[in-house]
Amino acid sequence: MSNIAVLTSGGDSPGMNAAVMAVARNAAYYGMSLIGIKRGYNGLLGRAEKPADDFIRLDLDTVLDIADLPGTWLRTARCREFLDPAMREKAARTLKELDVSGLVVIGGDGSFQGAMRLCELGIPCIGIPGTIDNDLAYTEMTLGYDTAVNVCTDAVRAIRATSRSHDRPHVVEVMGRDCGDIALSTAAATGAEIVVVPEVKWKVDDVAAQLNRQIAMGNTRATVVVAEGCWKTMAPFDVYKFLLPYGKEVYPNEPMTANRFASVLKRKCGMIEARSTVIGYTQRGCSPTARDSIFAFEAGAMAVQLLKSGVSNQVIGMKHGRTFSMPIEKALAEKHHFNRKLYNLINSL
Ligand code: F6P
């Protein structure tokens, strides 16, 4: 095996560049050359005008320059076309034409599905879990999750300082798609009084009751951390009907947002003010923490070693602080274990 390739796919996550660097250094160590595929699986579909926009030979000098950069230097994309078998065959053909005999895919579950399909077409693939969401059940951490939690923790600490100055509650929305892990860890790390996640069905009135309980205890500046996906498991609540008498500009059937939720809680709890913040993409576009970088370093090395020893169709994960690998299909079949105990603790105090 003298030629391998690497791509980053799905939402970018801190640590992707560090993982590419680790793959490159290990490939160089074993005398393999490395091709970087640009914009995830899109780079294999021949869409760019020049091949140089689809793939690049990654020499050591180049990757040493990118390792510390935030984002993903190779670019990324969510490639819906990869659901089409004809497109996957085209991608496999491209890899064969490039004389690539192994591919490292850094991404989340959708990206791993793509890797599994490429394996069926004769391209050995290894997956590294790159997503801030921590929504891959087989591994204790995904690349970027620790960084996202640290960004959110810094942000919520700052928010709690200004909430204290003004004595008012604050709703903070963090990312995670359908996974509440970032919200849960952020709430625990900052001492936030309430956390709302998609894993647990909830009612607006129950959160208002929780906030009222804090106010009754003398805490008029509680933080409510909400996961972006939590609106999906909220019991029906007509935000339009509720806020209209207060002169809020909402339109029928509009979804609940952090901003509206703050307005609703303010009214329901008789507060003078309540504020909201959506932390957003700062969670993704920053430099990785040491923990994420270390995982990237180890995972990159393991990916190359596996390919070198002829192992394929595996993903790398972390268990009890050690990297390990397992078959992609088995990994994707595992069910996410939400930390209900921590959730109950945060919301009960
Ligand atoms: O999967 C990572 C993630 O940041 C999710 O937390 C979020 O729901 C989604 O990506 C946002 O995707 P996009 O970059 O397409 O807006």
PDB file of C-alpha atoms in Angstrom, residues 9-231:
ATOM      1  CA  SER A   9     -16.901  15.382   5.693  1.00  0.00           C
ATOM      2  CA  GLY A  10     -20.083  16.743   7.319  1.00  0.00           C
ATOM      3  CA  GLY A  11     -19.993  19.729   9.696  1.00  0.00           C
ATOM      4  CA  ASP A  12     -16.419  20.769  10.443  1.00  0.00           C
ATOM      5  CA  SER A  13     -15.115  20.068  13.917  1.00  0.00           C
ATOM      6  CA  PRO A  14     -12.098  21.297  15.863  1.00  0.00           C
ATOM      7  CA  GLY A  15      -9.321  18.746  15.548  1.00  0.00           C
ATOM      8  CA  MET A  16      -9.957  17.729  11.939  1.00  0.00           C
ATOM      9  CA  ASN A  17      -6.746  19.418  10.766  1.00  0.00           C
ATOM     10  CA  ALA A  18      -4.801  17.831  13.603  1.00  0.00           C
ATOM     11  CA  ALA A  19      -6.122  14.425  12.540  1.00  0.00           C
ATOM     12  CA  VAL A  20      -5.107  15.075   8.915  1.00  0.00           C
ATOM     13  CA  MET A  21      -1.643  15.998  10.165  1.00  0.00           C
ATOM     14  CA  ALA A  22      -1.439  12.792  12.197  1.00  0.00           C
ATOM     15  CA  VAL A  23      -2.493  10.738   9.172  1.00  0.00           C
ATOM     16  CA  ALA A  24       0.129  12.520   7.047  1.00  0.00           C
ATOM     17  CA  ARG A  25       2.956  12.030   9.522  1.00  0.00           C
ATOM     18  CA  ASN A  26       2.180   8.344   9.959  1.00  0.00           C
ATOM     19  CA  ALA A  27       1.802   7.839   6.223  1.00  0.00           C
ATOM     20  CA  ALA A  28       5.206   9.472   5.712  1.00  0.00           C
ATOM     21  CA  TYR A  29       6.692   7.283   8.432  1.00  0.00           C
ATOM     22  CA  TYR A  30       5.526   4.139   6.621  1.00  0.00           C
ATOM     23  CA  GLY A  31       6.675   5.464   3.246  1.00  0.00           C
ATOM     24  CA  MET A  32       3.184   6.007   1.871  1.00  0.00           C
ATOM     25  CA  SER A  33       2.098   9.081  -0.039  1.00  0.00           C
ATOM     26  CA  LEU A  34      -1.067  10.903   0.942  1.00  0.00           C
ATOM     27  CA  ILE A  35      -3.741  12.568  -1.155  1.00  0.00           C
ATOM     28  CA  GLY A  36      -6.138  15.049   0.456  1.00  0.00           C
ATOM     29  CA  ILE A  37      -9.643  14.953  -1.027  1.00  0.00           C
ATOM     30  CA  LYS A  38     -11.324  18.350  -0.927  1.00  0.00           C
ATOM     31  CA  ARG A  39     -14.894  19.113   0.191  1.00  0.00           C
ATOM     32  CA  GLY A  40     -15.652  15.678   1.537  1.00  0.00           C
ATOM     33  CA  TYR A  41     -17.045  13.116  -0.879  1.00  0.00           C
ATOM     34  CA  ASN A  42     -17.713  15.908  -3.392  1.00  0.00           C
ATOM     35  CA  GLY A  43     -14.009  15.876  -4.227  1.00  0.00           C
ATOM     36  CA  LEU A  44     -14.411  12.360  -5.594  1.00  0.00           C
ATOM     37  CA  LEU A  45     -17.224  13.229  -7.966  1.00  0.00           C
ATOM     38  CA  GLY A  46     -15.215  15.303 -10.431  1.00  0.00           C
ATOM     39  CA  ARG A  47     -17.253  18.471 -10.068  1.00  0.00           C
ATOM     40  CA  ALA A  48     -14.429  20.987  -9.895  1.00  0.00           C
ATOM     41  CA  GLU A  49     -13.078  22.593 -13.059  1.00  0.00           C
ATOM     42  CA  LYS A  50      -9.488  21.589 -12.261  1.00  0.00           C
ATOM     43  CA  PRO A  51      -8.467  18.335 -10.526  1.00  0.00           C
ATOM     44  CA  ALA A  52      -6.345  20.504  -8.198  1.00  0.00           C
ATOM     45  CA  ASP A  53      -9.629  21.779  -6.724  1.00  0.00           C
ATOM     46  CA  ASP A  54     -10.731  18.220  -5.955  1.00  0.00           C
ATOM     47  CA  PHE A  55      -7.563  16.701  -4.547  1.00  0.00           C
ATOM     48  CA  ILE A  56      -4.085  17.656  -3.506  1.00  0.00           C
ATOM     49  CA  ARG A  57      -0.950  15.692  -2.697  1.00  0.00           C
ATOM     50  CA  LEU A  58      -0.338  16.357   0.982  1.00  0.00           C
ATOM     51  CA  ASP A  59       3.356  16.614   1.668  1.00  0.00           C
ATOM     52  CA  LEU A  60       4.626  16.923   5.195  1.00  0.00           C
ATOM     53  CA  ASP A  61       5.466  20.600   4.845  1.00  0.00           C
ATOM     54  CA  THR A  62       1.881  21.435   3.876  1.00  0.00           C
ATOM     55  CA  VAL A  63       0.263  19.505   6.695  1.00  0.00           C
ATOM     56  CA  LEU A  64       2.649  20.899   9.284  1.00  0.00           C
ATOM     57  CA  ASP A  65       1.351  24.331   8.272  1.00  0.00           C
ATOM     58  CA  ILE A  66      -2.304  23.425   8.703  1.00  0.00           C
ATOM     59  CA  ALA A  67      -2.273  21.348  11.877  1.00  0.00           C
ATOM     60  CA  ASP A  68      -3.037  24.220  14.245  1.00  0.00           C
ATOM     61  CA  LEU A  69      -5.605  25.961  12.063  1.00  0.00           C
ATOM     62  CA  PRO A  70      -9.233  25.969  13.103  1.00  0.00           C
ATOM     63  CA  GLY A  71     -11.854  24.630  10.686  1.00  0.00           C
ATOM     64  CA  THR A  72     -10.848  22.050   8.111  1.00  0.00           C
ATOM     65  CA  TRP A  73      -8.193  23.086   5.615  1.00  0.00           C
ATOM     66  CA  LEU A  74      -9.333  20.392   3.163  1.00  0.00           C
ATOM     67  CA  ARG A  75     -12.820  21.929   3.298  1.00  0.00           C
ATOM     68  CA  THR A  76     -15.886  19.834   3.973  1.00  0.00           C
ATOM     69  CA  ALA A  77     -19.371  19.255   2.646  1.00  0.00           C
ATOM     70  CA  ARG A  78     -22.503  17.281   3.228  1.00  0.00           C
ATOM     71  CA  CYS A  79     -22.748  15.309  -0.001  1.00  0.00           C
ATOM     72  CA  ARG A  80     -26.341  14.214  -0.605  1.00  0.00           C
ATOM     73  CA  GLU A  81     -25.393  12.796  -3.987  1.00  0.00           C
ATOM     74  CA  PHE A  82     -23.445  10.095  -2.213  1.00  0.00           C
ATOM     75  CA  LEU A  83     -26.788   8.441  -1.414  1.00  0.00           C
ATOM     76  CA  ASP A  84     -26.917   7.582  -5.114  1.00  0.00           C
ATOM     77  CA  PRO A  85     -25.148   4.244  -5.849  1.00  0.00           C
ATOM     78  CA  ALA A  86     -24.005   5.532  -9.265  1.00  0.00           C
ATOM     79  CA  MET A  87     -22.231   8.438  -7.571  1.00  0.00           C
ATOM     80  CA  ARG A  88     -20.528   6.107  -5.108  1.00  0.00           C
ATOM     81  CA  GLU A  89     -19.305   3.946  -7.979  1.00  0.00           C
ATOM     82  CA  LYS A  90     -17.938   7.059  -9.624  1.00  0.00           C
ATOM     83  CA  ALA A  91     -16.134   7.963  -6.392  1.00  0.00           C
ATOM     84  CA  ALA A  92     -14.640   4.469  -6.125  1.00  0.00           C
ATOM     85  CA  ARG A  93     -13.479   4.735  -9.740  1.00  0.00           C
ATOM     86  CA  THR A  94     -11.820   8.083  -9.025  1.00  0.00           C
ATOM     87  CA  LEU A  95      -9.961   6.587  -6.068  1.00  0.00           C
ATOM     88  CA  LYS A  96      -8.814   3.631  -8.159  1.00  0.00           C
ATOM     89  CA  GLU A  97      -7.645   5.991 -10.922  1.00  0.00           C
ATOM     90  CA  LEU A  98      -5.656   7.866  -8.320  1.00  0.00           C
ATOM     91  CA  ASP A  99      -4.152   4.540  -7.293  1.00  0.00           C
ATOM     92  CA  VAL A 100      -5.495   5.005  -3.772  1.00  0.00           C
ATOM     93  CA  SER A 101      -5.583   1.789  -1.806  1.00  0.00           C
ATOM     94  CA  GLY A 102      -6.981   3.136   1.467  1.00  0.00           C
ATOM     95  CA  LEU A 103      -9.126   6.078   2.561  1.00  0.00           C
ATOM     96  CA  VAL A 104      -9.411   7.784   5.961  1.00  0.00           C
ATOM     97  CA  VAL A 105     -12.811   9.439   6.425  1.00  0.00           C
ATOM     98  CA  ILE A 106     -13.052  12.051   9.191  1.00  0.00           C
ATOM     99  CA  GLY A 107     -16.701  12.864   9.897  1.00  0.00           C
ATOM    100  CA  GLY A 108     -19.933  11.809  11.577  1.00  0.00           C
ATOM    101  CA  ASP A 109     -22.494   9.060  11.044  1.00  0.00           C
ATOM    102  CA  GLY A 110     -23.495  10.086   7.500  1.00  0.00           C
ATOM    103  CA  SER A 111     -19.847  10.159   6.478  1.00  0.00           C
ATOM    104  CA  PHE A 112     -19.326   6.703   7.995  1.00  0.00           C
ATOM    105  CA  GLN A 113     -22.280   5.340   6.006  1.00  0.00           C
ATOM    106  CA  GLY A 114     -20.511   6.579   2.887  1.00  0.00           C
ATOM    107  CA  ALA A 115     -17.261   4.903   3.984  1.00  0.00           C
ATOM    108  CA  MET A 116     -19.079   1.609   4.518  1.00  0.00           C
ATOM    109  CA  ARG A 117     -20.485   1.759   0.999  1.00  0.00           C
ATOM    110  CA  LEU A 118     -17.036   2.518  -0.460  1.00  0.00           C
ATOM    111  CA  CYS A 119     -15.657  -0.556   1.337  1.00  0.00           C
ATOM    112  CA  GLU A 120     -18.280  -2.626  -0.479  1.00  0.00           C
ATOM    113  CA  LEU A 121     -16.880  -1.224  -3.722  1.00  0.00           C
ATOM    114  CA  GLY A 122     -13.395  -2.400  -2.876  1.00  0.00           C
ATOM    115  CA  ILE A 123     -11.951   0.745  -1.286  1.00  0.00           C
ATOM    116  CA  PRO A 124     -10.580   0.004   2.205  1.00  0.00           C
ATOM    117  CA  CYS A 125     -11.802   2.734   4.561  1.00  0.00           C
ATOM    118  CA  ILE A 126     -11.185   3.724   8.175  1.00  0.00           C
ATOM    119  CA  GLY A 127     -13.358   6.305   9.962  1.00  0.00           C
ATOM    120  CA  ILE A 128     -12.311   8.874  12.549  1.00  0.00           C
ATOM    121  CA  PRO A 129     -15.286  10.375  14.430  1.00  0.00           C
ATOM    122  CA  GLY A 130     -15.188  14.103  13.656  1.00  0.00           C
ATOM    123  CA  THR A 131     -18.234  15.982  14.942  1.00  0.00           C
ATOM    124  CA  ILE A 132     -18.854  18.357  17.830  1.00  0.00           C
ATOM    125  CA  ASP A 133     -22.191  16.668  18.557  1.00  0.00           C
ATOM    126  CA  ASN A 134     -20.863  13.583  20.391  1.00  0.00           C
ATOM    127  CA  ASP A 135     -23.748  11.664  18.871  1.00  0.00           C
ATOM    128  CA  LEU A 136     -21.816   8.492  17.992  1.00  0.00           C
ATOM    129  CA  ALA A 137     -22.725   6.022  20.709  1.00  0.00           C
ATOM    130  CA  TYR A 138     -19.807   3.625  20.232  1.00  0.00           C
ATOM    131  CA  THR A 139     -17.205   6.154  21.389  1.00  0.00           C
ATOM    132  CA  GLU A 140     -16.813   8.128  24.600  1.00  0.00           C
ATOM    133  CA  MET A 141     -15.819  11.216  22.650  1.00  0.00           C
ATOM    134  CA  THR A 142     -15.913  12.534  19.131  1.00  0.00           C
ATOM    135  CA  LEU A 143     -13.315  14.888  17.749  1.00  0.00           C
ATOM    136  CA  GLY A 144     -14.374  18.470  18.508  1.00  0.00           C
ATOM    137  CA  TYR A 145     -16.820  17.712  21.291  1.00  0.00           C
ATOM    138  CA  ASP A 146     -14.426  18.687  24.080  1.00  0.00           C
ATOM    139  CA  THR A 147     -13.601  21.944  22.293  1.00  0.00           C
ATOM    140  CA  ALA A 148     -17.279  22.751  21.764  1.00  0.00           C
ATOM    141  CA  VAL A 149     -18.019  22.158  25.440  1.00  0.00           C
ATOM    142  CA  ASN A 150     -15.110  24.403  26.433  1.00  0.00           C
ATOM    143  CA  VAL A 151     -16.269  27.195  24.108  1.00  0.00           C
ATOM    144  CA  CYS A 152     -19.794  26.915  25.528  1.00  0.00           C
ATOM    145  CA  THR A 153     -18.472  26.820  29.076  1.00  0.00           C
ATOM    146  CA  ASP A 154     -16.487  30.039  28.552  1.00  0.00           C
ATOM    147  CA  ALA A 155     -19.509  31.679  26.940  1.00  0.00           C
ATOM    148  CA  VAL A 156     -21.942  30.623  29.674  1.00  0.00           C
ATOM    149  CA  ARG A 157     -19.537  31.765  32.392  1.00  0.00           C
ATOM    150  CA  ALA A 158     -19.463  35.203  30.763  1.00  0.00           C
ATOM    151  CA  ILE A 159     -23.234  35.173  30.394  1.00  0.00           C
ATOM    152  CA  ARG A 160     -23.662  34.235  34.047  1.00  0.00           C
ATOM    153  CA  ALA A 161     -21.472  37.173  35.043  1.00  0.00           C
ATOM    154  CA  THR A 162     -23.645  39.679  33.208  1.00  0.00           C
ATOM    155  CA  SER A 163     -26.822  37.883  34.372  1.00  0.00           C
ATOM    156  CA  ARG A 164     -25.612  38.407  37.921  1.00  0.00           C
ATOM    157  CA  SER A 165     -24.891  42.106  37.259  1.00  0.00           C
ATOM    158  CA  HIS A 166     -28.428  42.627  35.990  1.00  0.00           C
ATOM    159  CA  ASP A 167     -30.259  40.083  38.090  1.00  0.00           C
ATOM    160  CA  ARG A 168     -32.057  38.507  35.177  1.00  0.00           C
ATOM    161  CA  PRO A 169     -32.361  34.982  33.790  1.00  0.00           C
ATOM    162  CA  HIS A 170     -30.805  33.940  30.495  1.00  0.00           C
ATOM    163  CA  VAL A 171     -31.593  31.244  27.958  1.00  0.00           C
ATOM    164  CA  VAL A 172     -28.494  29.940  26.143  1.00  0.00           C
ATOM    165  CA  GLU A 173     -28.783  27.699  23.096  1.00  0.00           C
ATOM    166  CA  VAL A 174     -25.920  25.396  22.185  1.00  0.00           C
ATOM    167  CA  MET A 175     -25.460  23.041  19.210  1.00  0.00           C
ATOM    168  CA  GLY A 176     -25.676  19.259  19.047  1.00  0.00           C
ATOM    169  CA  ARG A 177     -28.337  18.502  16.453  1.00  0.00           C
ATOM    170  CA  ASP A 178     -30.422  15.726  18.102  1.00  0.00           C
ATOM    171  CA  CYS A 179     -27.937  15.120  20.894  1.00  0.00           C
ATOM    172  CA  GLY A 180     -28.050  16.950  24.234  1.00  0.00           C
ATOM    173  CA  ASP A 181     -24.488  16.148  25.341  1.00  0.00           C
ATOM    174  CA  ILE A 182     -23.006  19.612  24.693  1.00  0.00           C
ATOM    175  CA  ALA A 183     -25.891  21.208  26.603  1.00  0.00           C
ATOM    176  CA  LEU A 184     -25.627  18.753  29.472  1.00  0.00           C
ATOM    177  CA  SER A 185     -21.859  19.089  29.899  1.00  0.00           C
ATOM    178  CA  THR A 186     -21.999  22.871  29.563  1.00  0.00           C
ATOM    179  CA  ALA A 187     -24.731  23.129  32.181  1.00  0.00           C
ATOM    180  CA  ALA A 188     -22.807  20.899  34.584  1.00  0.00           C
ATOM    181  CA  ALA A 189     -19.539  22.760  33.991  1.00  0.00           C
ATOM    182  CA  THR A 190     -21.052  26.187  34.627  1.00  0.00           C
ATOM    183  CA  GLY A 191     -23.536  25.397  37.375  1.00  0.00           C
ATOM    184  CA  ALA A 192     -26.445  26.360  35.131  1.00  0.00           C
ATOM    185  CA  GLU A 193     -29.693  25.745  36.985  1.00  0.00           C
ATOM    186  CA  ILE A 194     -31.767  24.265  34.156  1.00  0.00           C
ATOM    187  CA  VAL A 195     -30.917  22.159  31.125  1.00  0.00           C
ATOM    188  CA  VAL A 196     -33.297  21.190  28.331  1.00  0.00           C
ATOM    189  CA  VAL A 197     -32.354  18.433  25.873  1.00  0.00           C
ATOM    190  CA  PRO A 198     -33.992  16.528  23.019  1.00  0.00           C
ATOM    191  CA  GLU A 199     -33.520  13.173  24.779  1.00  0.00           C
ATOM    192  CA  VAL A 200     -36.157  14.053  27.395  1.00  0.00           C
ATOM    193  CA  LYS A 201     -39.682  15.164  26.489  1.00  0.00           C
ATOM    194  CA  TRP A 202     -40.517  18.449  28.216  1.00  0.00           C
ATOM    195  CA  LYS A 203     -43.115  21.155  28.707  1.00  0.00           C
ATOM    196  CA  VAL A 204     -42.685  24.916  28.703  1.00  0.00           C
ATOM    197  CA  ASP A 205     -44.743  25.134  31.893  1.00  0.00           C
ATOM    198  CA  ASP A 206     -42.424  22.707  33.685  1.00  0.00           C
ATOM    199  CA  VAL A 207     -39.374  24.819  32.832  1.00  0.00           C
ATOM    200  CA  ALA A 208     -41.263  27.926  33.969  1.00  0.00           C
ATOM    201  CA  ALA A 209     -42.040  26.124  37.236  1.00  0.00           C
ATOM    202  CA  GLN A 210     -38.353  25.258  37.644  1.00  0.00           C
ATOM    203  CA  LEU A 211     -37.395  28.874  37.044  1.00  0.00           C
ATOM    204  CA  ASN A 212     -40.057  30.052  39.490  1.00  0.00           C
ATOM    205  CA  ARG A 213     -38.627  27.687  42.083  1.00  0.00           C
ATOM    206  CA  GLN A 214     -35.198  29.280  41.602  1.00  0.00           C
ATOM    207  CA  ILE A 215     -36.733  32.751  41.931  1.00  0.00           C
ATOM    208  CA  ALA A 216     -38.555  31.689  45.119  1.00  0.00           C
ATOM    209  CA  MET A 217     -35.182  30.551  46.508  1.00  0.00           C
ATOM    210  CA  GLY A 218     -33.766  34.018  45.780  1.00  0.00           C
ATOM    211  CA  ASN A 219     -32.038  33.193  42.494  1.00  0.00           C
ATOM    212  CA  THR A 220     -33.295  35.697  39.938  1.00  0.00           C
ATOM    213  CA  ARG A 221     -30.439  35.132  37.488  1.00  0.00           C
ATOM    214  CA  ALA A 222     -30.679  31.470  36.608  1.00  0.00           C
ATOM    215  CA  THR A 223     -29.270  30.125  33.356  1.00  0.00           C
ATOM    216  CA  VAL A 224     -31.362  27.834  31.164  1.00  0.00           C
ATOM    217  CA  VAL A 225     -29.099  25.894  28.774  1.00  0.00           C
ATOM    218  CA  VAL A 226     -31.052  24.492  25.852  1.00  0.00           C
ATOM    219  CA  ALA A 227     -29.809  22.092  23.192  1.00  0.00           C
ATOM    220  CA  GLU A 228     -30.705  23.195  19.661  1.00  0.00           C
ATOM    221  CA  GLY A 229     -32.643  19.979  19.072  1.00  0.00           C
ATOM    222  CA  CYS A 230     -34.754  20.303  22.222  1.00  0.00           C
ATOM    223  CA  TRP A 231     -37.563  22.108  20.403  1.00  0.00           C
TER     224      TRP A 231
END
